[in-house]
């Protein structure tokens, strides 16, 4: 059974999609051991608690400096001995030591087709604002492993979503969530939990 930590900062609809997929059997051989937020008001924490999952907040604001936060954060995460860390709308830069320790064991959902509209400053609604400003006709979402860069790690799954005439960033964001994020994030977790993914030379190989 793959033990998963889900890191969140906001509403937690991706967390909900993961929990629903576990309940319905779309994800097998995995369970969420803990949900960690940097924001005590994140609704994602409520979603976790409603599901009987341990939910906690650890915020950089409560520490003297970033180094102290990073150390406490990593110690807390390590205490759960998870096999996989899922970033589901987690908006904090990860400690380098964590990326090193959990190499190829941290995945992130990003709301665009990487390498478009990703990297520094592209998170949440800003991603969809960028897509609309550029006038792309197709966008989507990407699940990737996390490395030292911003949205640069090996790509696991991508799904395209149409941009429609008259879309606002909010409307597009919702469509990308419904048609892509909430599907491919659970799918990637299921693939990892069932040993279907390996990483070789920075590329994801799917073993069917
Ligand atoms: C999601 O759209 C996710 O892709 C995005 O934040 C949102 C969180 O929503 N993540 C990023 O932009 C990371 N660069 P949620 O809290 O409802 O799952």
mmCIF file of C-alpha atoms and ligand atoms in Angstrom:
data_model
loop_
_atom_site.group_PDB
_atom_site.id
_atom_site.type_symbol
_atom_site.label_atom_id
_atom_site.label_comp_id
_atom_site.label_asym_id
_atom_site.label_seq_id
_atom_site.Cartn_x
_atom_site.Cartn_y
_atom_site.Cartn_z
ATOM 1 C CA UNK A 1 0.000 0.000 0.000
ATOM 2 C CA UNK A 2 1.536 3.284 -1.171
ATOM 3 C CA UNK A 3 1.472 5.872 1.621
ATOM 4 C CA UNK A 4 0.776 9.343 0.250
ATOM 5 C CA UNK A 5 1.129 12.849 1.687
ATOM 6 C CA UNK A 6 -0.885 15.528 -0.109
ATOM 7 C CA UNK A 7 0.370 19.115 0.203
ATOM 8 C CA UNK A 8 -2.180 21.881 -0.363
ATOM 9 C CA UNK A 9 -2.643 25.637 -0.062
ATOM 10 C CA UNK A 10 -6.213 26.338 -1.105
ATOM 11 C CA UNK A 11 -9.585 24.875 -1.955
ATOM 12 C CA UNK A 12 -8.410 21.324 -2.370
ATOM 13 C CA UNK A 13 -10.530 20.220 -5.323
ATOM 14 C CA UNK A 14 -7.614 18.115 -6.538
ATOM 15 C CA UNK A 15 -7.314 16.569 -3.080
ATOM 16 C CA UNK A 16 -11.039 15.796 -3.288
ATOM 17 C CA UNK A 17 -10.562 14.155 -6.688
ATOM 18 C CA UNK A 18 -7.833 11.950 -5.180
ATOM 19 C CA UNK A 19 -9.986 10.955 -2.195
ATOM 20 C CA UNK A 20 -12.987 10.238 -4.454
ATOM 21 C CA UNK A 21 -10.827 8.130 -6.764
ATOM 22 C CA UNK A 22 -9.583 6.113 -3.796
ATOM 23 C CA UNK A 23 -13.146 5.587 -2.568
ATOM 24 C CA UNK A 24 -14.414 4.505 -5.972
ATOM 25 C CA UNK A 25 -11.483 2.193 -6.700
ATOM 26 C CA UNK A 26 -10.019 4.272 -9.526
ATOM 27 C CA UNK A 27 -6.878 4.484 -7.415
ATOM 28 C CA UNK A 28 -5.823 1.172 -5.896
ATOM 29 C CA UNK A 29 -3.005 0.200 -3.525
ATOM 30 C CA UNK A 30 -2.698 3.720 -2.117
ATOM 31 C CA UNK A 31 -3.922 5.698 0.874
ATOM 32 C CA UNK A 32 -3.543 9.306 2.008
ATOM 33 C CA UNK A 33 -1.672 9.305 5.334
ATOM 34 C CA UNK A 34 -1.609 13.062 5.863
ATOM 35 C CA UNK A 35 -2.637 16.369 4.305
ATOM 36 C CA UNK A 36 -0.342 19.316 5.002
ATOM 37 C CA UNK A 37 -1.151 22.953 4.257
ATOM 38 C CA UNK A 38 0.887 26.135 4.635
ATOM 39 C CA UNK A 39 -2.365 28.043 5.066
ATOM 40 C CA UNK A 40 -4.514 27.341 8.116
ATOM 41 C CA UNK A 41 -7.640 28.589 6.323
ATOM 42 C CA UNK A 42 -7.271 26.254 3.357
ATOM 43 C CA UNK A 43 -10.594 24.485 2.760
ATOM 44 C CA UNK A 44 -8.535 21.467 1.720
ATOM 45 C CA UNK A 45 -7.881 20.860 5.445
ATOM 46 C CA UNK A 46 -11.637 20.558 6.047
ATOM 47 C CA UNK A 47 -11.957 18.107 3.164
ATOM 48 C CA UNK A 48 -9.232 15.948 4.727
ATOM 49 C CA UNK A 49 -10.782 16.034 8.201
ATOM 50 C CA UNK A 50 -14.233 15.162 6.804
ATOM 51 C CA UNK A 51 -12.576 12.110 5.326
ATOM 52 C CA UNK A 52 -10.982 11.157 8.655
ATOM 53 C CA UNK A 53 -7.503 11.993 7.411
ATOM 54 C CA UNK A 54 -4.925 13.741 9.559
ATOM 55 C CA UNK A 55 -4.684 17.366 8.455
ATOM 56 C CA UNK A 56 -2.188 19.912 9.686
ATOM 57 C CA UNK A 57 -0.875 23.369 8.933
ATOM 58 C CA UNK A 58 2.750 24.354 8.972
ATOM 59 C CA UNK A 59 3.368 27.893 7.808
ATOM 60 C CA UNK A 60 6.582 29.812 7.038
ATOM 61 C CA UNK A 61 4.983 32.712 8.941
ATOM 62 C CA UNK A 62 5.382 30.812 12.211
ATOM 63 C CA UNK A 63 9.164 30.524 11.876
ATOM 64 C CA UNK A 64 12.038 32.915 12.349
ATOM 65 C CA UNK A 65 13.376 32.360 8.869
ATOM 66 C CA UNK A 66 13.024 30.161 5.852
ATOM 67 C CA UNK A 67 15.750 27.761 6.933
ATOM 68 C CA UNK A 68 13.938 27.068 10.203
ATOM 69 C CA UNK A 69 10.663 26.494 8.354
ATOM 70 C CA UNK A 70 12.325 24.203 5.817
ATOM 71 C CA UNK A 71 13.839 22.058 8.534
ATOM 72 C CA UNK A 72 10.624 21.805 10.561
ATOM 73 C CA UNK A 73 8.592 21.098 7.440
ATOM 74 C CA UNK A 74 10.856 18.281 6.299
ATOM 75 C CA UNK A 75 10.988 16.766 9.791
ATOM 76 C CA UNK A 76 7.202 16.805 9.993
ATOM 77 C CA UNK A 77 6.822 15.234 6.563
ATOM 78 C CA UNK A 78 9.448 12.584 7.333
ATOM 79 C CA UNK A 79 7.595 11.612 10.498
ATOM 80 C CA UNK A 80 4.789 10.154 8.331
ATOM 81 C CA UNK A 81 7.175 7.926 6.359
ATOM 82 C CA UNK A 82 5.286 8.346 3.111
ATOM 83 C CA UNK A 83 6.243 6.806 -0.212
ATOM 84 C CA UNK A 84 4.860 9.601 -2.385
ATOM 85 C CA UNK A 85 4.296 13.339 -1.942
ATOM 86 C CA UNK A 86 1.573 14.917 -4.084
ATOM 87 C CA UNK A 87 1.565 18.674 -4.594
ATOM 88 C CA UNK A 88 -2.095 19.506 -5.189
ATOM 89 C CA UNK A 89 -2.120 23.275 -5.507
ATOM 90 C CA UNK A 90 0.748 23.722 -3.034
ATOM 91 C CA UNK A 91 2.193 27.201 -3.492
ATOM 92 C CA UNK A 92 5.323 27.030 -1.346
ATOM 93 C CA UNK A 93 8.812 26.546 -2.824
ATOM 94 C CA UNK A 94 10.019 23.173 -1.574
ATOM 95 C CA UNK A 95 13.181 22.872 0.526
ATOM 96 C CA UNK A 96 16.077 21.637 -1.635
ATOM 97 C CA UNK A 97 16.843 18.913 0.888
ATOM 98 C CA UNK A 98 13.320 17.591 0.442
ATOM 99 C CA UNK A 99 13.626 17.441 -3.347
ATOM 100 C CA UNK A 100 16.873 15.529 -2.966
ATOM 101 C CA UNK A 101 15.517 13.118 -0.378
ATOM 102 C CA UNK A 102 12.286 12.444 -2.264
ATOM 103 C CA UNK A 103 13.738 12.325 -5.806
ATOM 104 C CA UNK A 104 11.125 10.853 -8.188
ATOM 105 C CA UNK A 105 8.723 10.559 -5.251
ATOM 106 C CA UNK A 106 7.160 14.035 -5.477
ATOM 107 C CA UNK A 107 4.569 14.815 -8.150
ATOM 108 C CA UNK A 108 2.856 18.097 -9.017
ATOM 109 C CA UNK A 109 -0.262 19.042 -10.954
ATOM 110 C CA UNK A 110 0.155 22.118 -13.138
ATOM 111 C CA UNK A 111 -2.801 23.693 -14.967
ATOM 112 C CA UNK A 112 -1.247 24.034 -18.442
ATOM 113 C CA UNK A 113 0.454 21.921 -21.060
ATOM 114 C CA UNK A 114 4.072 22.269 -19.916
ATOM 115 C CA UNK A 115 6.293 23.874 -21.281
ATOM 116 C CA UNK A 116 3.634 26.519 -21.991
ATOM 117 C CA UNK A 117 2.563 28.893 -19.223
ATOM 118 C CA UNK A 118 4.747 27.421 -16.508
ATOM 119 C CA UNK A 119 7.705 28.462 -14.401
ATOM 120 C CA UNK A 120 8.051 31.406 -12.053
ATOM 121 C CA UNK A 121 4.857 33.417 -11.533
ATOM 122 C CA UNK A 122 2.648 30.928 -13.365
ATOM 123 C CA UNK A 123 0.354 29.436 -10.763
ATOM 124 C CA UNK A 124 -3.384 29.334 -10.189
ATOM 125 C CA UNK A 125 -5.392 31.843 -12.216
ATOM 126 C CA UNK A 126 -2.275 33.507 -13.690
ATOM 127 C CA UNK A 127 -1.722 30.412 -15.838
ATOM 128 C CA UNK A 128 -5.132 30.783 -17.475
ATOM 129 C CA UNK A 129 -4.748 34.555 -17.824
ATOM 130 C CA UNK A 130 -1.516 33.866 -19.717
ATOM 131 C CA UNK A 131 -3.159 31.315 -21.992
ATOM 132 C CA UNK A 132 -6.041 33.661 -22.812
ATOM 133 C CA UNK A 133 -3.714 36.635 -23.377
ATOM 134 C CA UNK A 134 -1.670 34.569 -25.861
ATOM 135 C CA UNK A 135 -4.822 33.392 -27.608
ATOM 136 C CA UNK A 136 -4.030 29.674 -27.548
ATOM 137 C CA UNK A 137 -6.869 27.445 -28.720
ATOM 138 C CA UNK A 138 -5.794 24.440 -26.687
ATOM 139 C CA UNK A 139 -4.524 24.325 -23.114
ATOM 140 C CA UNK A 140 -4.664 21.572 -20.506
ATOM 141 C CA UNK A 141 -2.903 20.155 -17.483
ATOM 142 C CA UNK A 142 0.311 18.281 -16.707
ATOM 143 C CA UNK A 143 1.371 15.913 -13.935
ATOM 144 C CA UNK A 144 5.129 15.800 -13.510
ATOM 145 C CA UNK A 145 7.798 14.736 -11.076
ATOM 146 C CA UNK A 146 9.326 17.604 -9.128
ATOM 147 C CA UNK A 147 12.982 18.475 -9.517
ATOM 148 C CA UNK A 148 15.004 21.542 -8.499
ATOM 149 C CA UNK A 149 13.484 23.755 -11.210
ATOM 150 C CA UNK A 150 10.016 25.294 -11.387
ATOM 151 C CA UNK A 151 7.774 22.928 -13.397
ATOM 152 C CA UNK A 152 10.817 21.347 -15.081
ATOM 153 C CA UNK A 153 10.698 17.729 -13.872
ATOM 154 C CA UNK A 154 9.908 14.625 -15.937
ATOM 155 C CA UNK A 155 6.365 14.669 -17.362
ATOM 156 C CA UNK A 156 4.081 11.786 -16.380
ATOM 157 C CA UNK A 157 0.721 12.649 -17.968
ATOM 158 C CA UNK A 158 -0.812 15.524 -19.939
ATOM 159 C CA UNK A 159 -4.349 16.161 -21.111
ATOM 160 C CA UNK A 160 -5.497 18.808 -23.569
ATOM 161 C CA UNK A 161 -8.550 21.026 -23.036
ATOM 162 C CA UNK A 162 -10.142 23.352 -25.610
ATOM 163 C CA UNK A 163 -10.200 27.105 -25.053
ATOM 164 C CA UNK A 164 -13.581 28.508 -26.050
ATOM 165 C CA UNK A 165 -14.637 31.882 -27.382
ATOM 166 C CA UNK A 166 -15.498 34.229 -24.529
ATOM 167 C CA UNK A 167 -13.670 32.244 -21.830
ATOM 168 C CA UNK A 168 -12.695 34.150 -18.698
ATOM 169 C CA UNK A 169 -9.710 32.930 -16.650
ATOM 170 C CA UNK A 170 -12.153 31.555 -14.080
ATOM 171 C CA UNK A 171 -14.238 29.668 -16.647
ATOM 172 C CA UNK A 172 -11.133 28.233 -18.275
ATOM 173 C CA UNK A 173 -9.657 27.277 -14.907
ATOM 174 C CA UNK A 174 -12.784 25.324 -14.031
ATOM 175 C CA UNK A 175 -12.850 23.536 -17.406
ATOM 176 C CA UNK A 176 -9.178 22.571 -17.094
ATOM 177 C CA UNK A 177 -9.847 21.195 -13.616
ATOM 178 C CA UNK A 178 -12.952 19.237 -14.652
ATOM 179 C CA UNK A 179 -11.645 17.887 -17.945
ATOM 180 C CA UNK A 180 -7.995 17.371 -17.086
ATOM 181 C CA UNK A 181 -6.647 17.911 -13.550
ATOM 182 C CA UNK A 182 -9.188 15.849 -11.647
ATOM 183 C CA UNK A 183 -8.599 12.945 -14.042
ATOM 184 C CA UNK A 184 -4.858 12.853 -14.618
ATOM 185 C CA UNK A 185 -3.720 13.481 -11.042
ATOM 186 C CA UNK A 186 -5.591 10.427 -9.658
ATOM 187 C CA UNK A 187 -4.526 8.440 -12.737
ATOM 188 C CA UNK A 188 -0.849 9.246 -12.128
ATOM 189 C CA UNK A 189 -1.128 8.207 -8.466
ATOM 190 C CA UNK A 190 -2.751 4.926 -9.472
ATOM 191 C CA UNK A 191 0.015 4.262 -12.001
ATOM 192 C CA UNK A 192 2.703 4.935 -9.402
ATOM 193 C CA UNK A 193 0.923 2.846 -6.753
ATOM 194 C CA UNK A 194 0.754 -0.065 -9.154
ATOM 195 C CA UNK A 195 4.363 0.105 -10.293
ATOM 196 C CA UNK A 196 3.612 1.264 -13.817
ATOM 197 C CA UNK A 197 6.049 4.166 -13.911
ATOM 198 C CA UNK A 198 9.805 4.414 -13.889
ATOM 199 C CA UNK A 199 12.150 7.302 -14.624
ATOM 200 C CA UNK A 200 15.137 6.787 -16.879
ATOM 201 C CA UNK A 201 17.484 9.607 -17.990
ATOM 202 C CA UNK A 202 14.939 12.253 -16.964
ATOM 203 C CA UNK A 203 12.118 10.643 -18.943
ATOM 204 C CA UNK A 204 9.082 8.809 -17.620
ATOM 205 C CA UNK A 205 8.669 5.275 -18.927
ATOM 206 C CA UNK A 206 5.261 3.612 -18.624
ATOM 207 C CA UNK A 207 5.474 -0.130 -18.037
ATOM 208 C CA UNK A 208 2.147 -1.668 -19.025
HETATM 209 C C1 LIG B 1 -5.051 23.845 -9.383
HETATM 210 O O1 LIG B 1 -5.580 24.402 -10.559
HETATM 211 C C2 LIG B 1 -3.616 23.446 -9.598
HETATM 212 O O2 LIG B 1 -3.369 22.944 -10.873
HETATM 213 C C3 LIG B 1 -2.918 24.758 -9.406
HETATM 214 O O3 LIG B 1 -3.573 25.341 -8.273
HETATM 215 C C4 LIG B 1 -4.952 24.910 -8.290
HETATM 216 C C5 LIG B 1 -5.309 24.365 -6.925
HETATM 217 O O4 LIG B 1 -6.679 24.086 -6.843
HETATM 218 N N1 LIG B 1 -1.510 24.593 -9.171
HETATM 219 C C6 LIG B 1 -0.586 25.407 -9.670
HETATM 220 O O5 LIG B 1 -0.847 26.406 -10.317
HETATM 221 C C7 LIG B 1 0.862 25.008 -9.375
HETATM 222 N N2 LIG B 1 1.776 25.737 -10.189
HETATM 223 P P1 LIG B 1 -7.277 23.111 -5.726
HETATM 224 O O6 LIG B 1 -6.768 23.611 -4.362
HETATM 225 O O7 LIG B 1 -8.755 23.277 -5.848
HETATM 226 O O8 LIG B 1 -6.829 21.702 -6.009
#
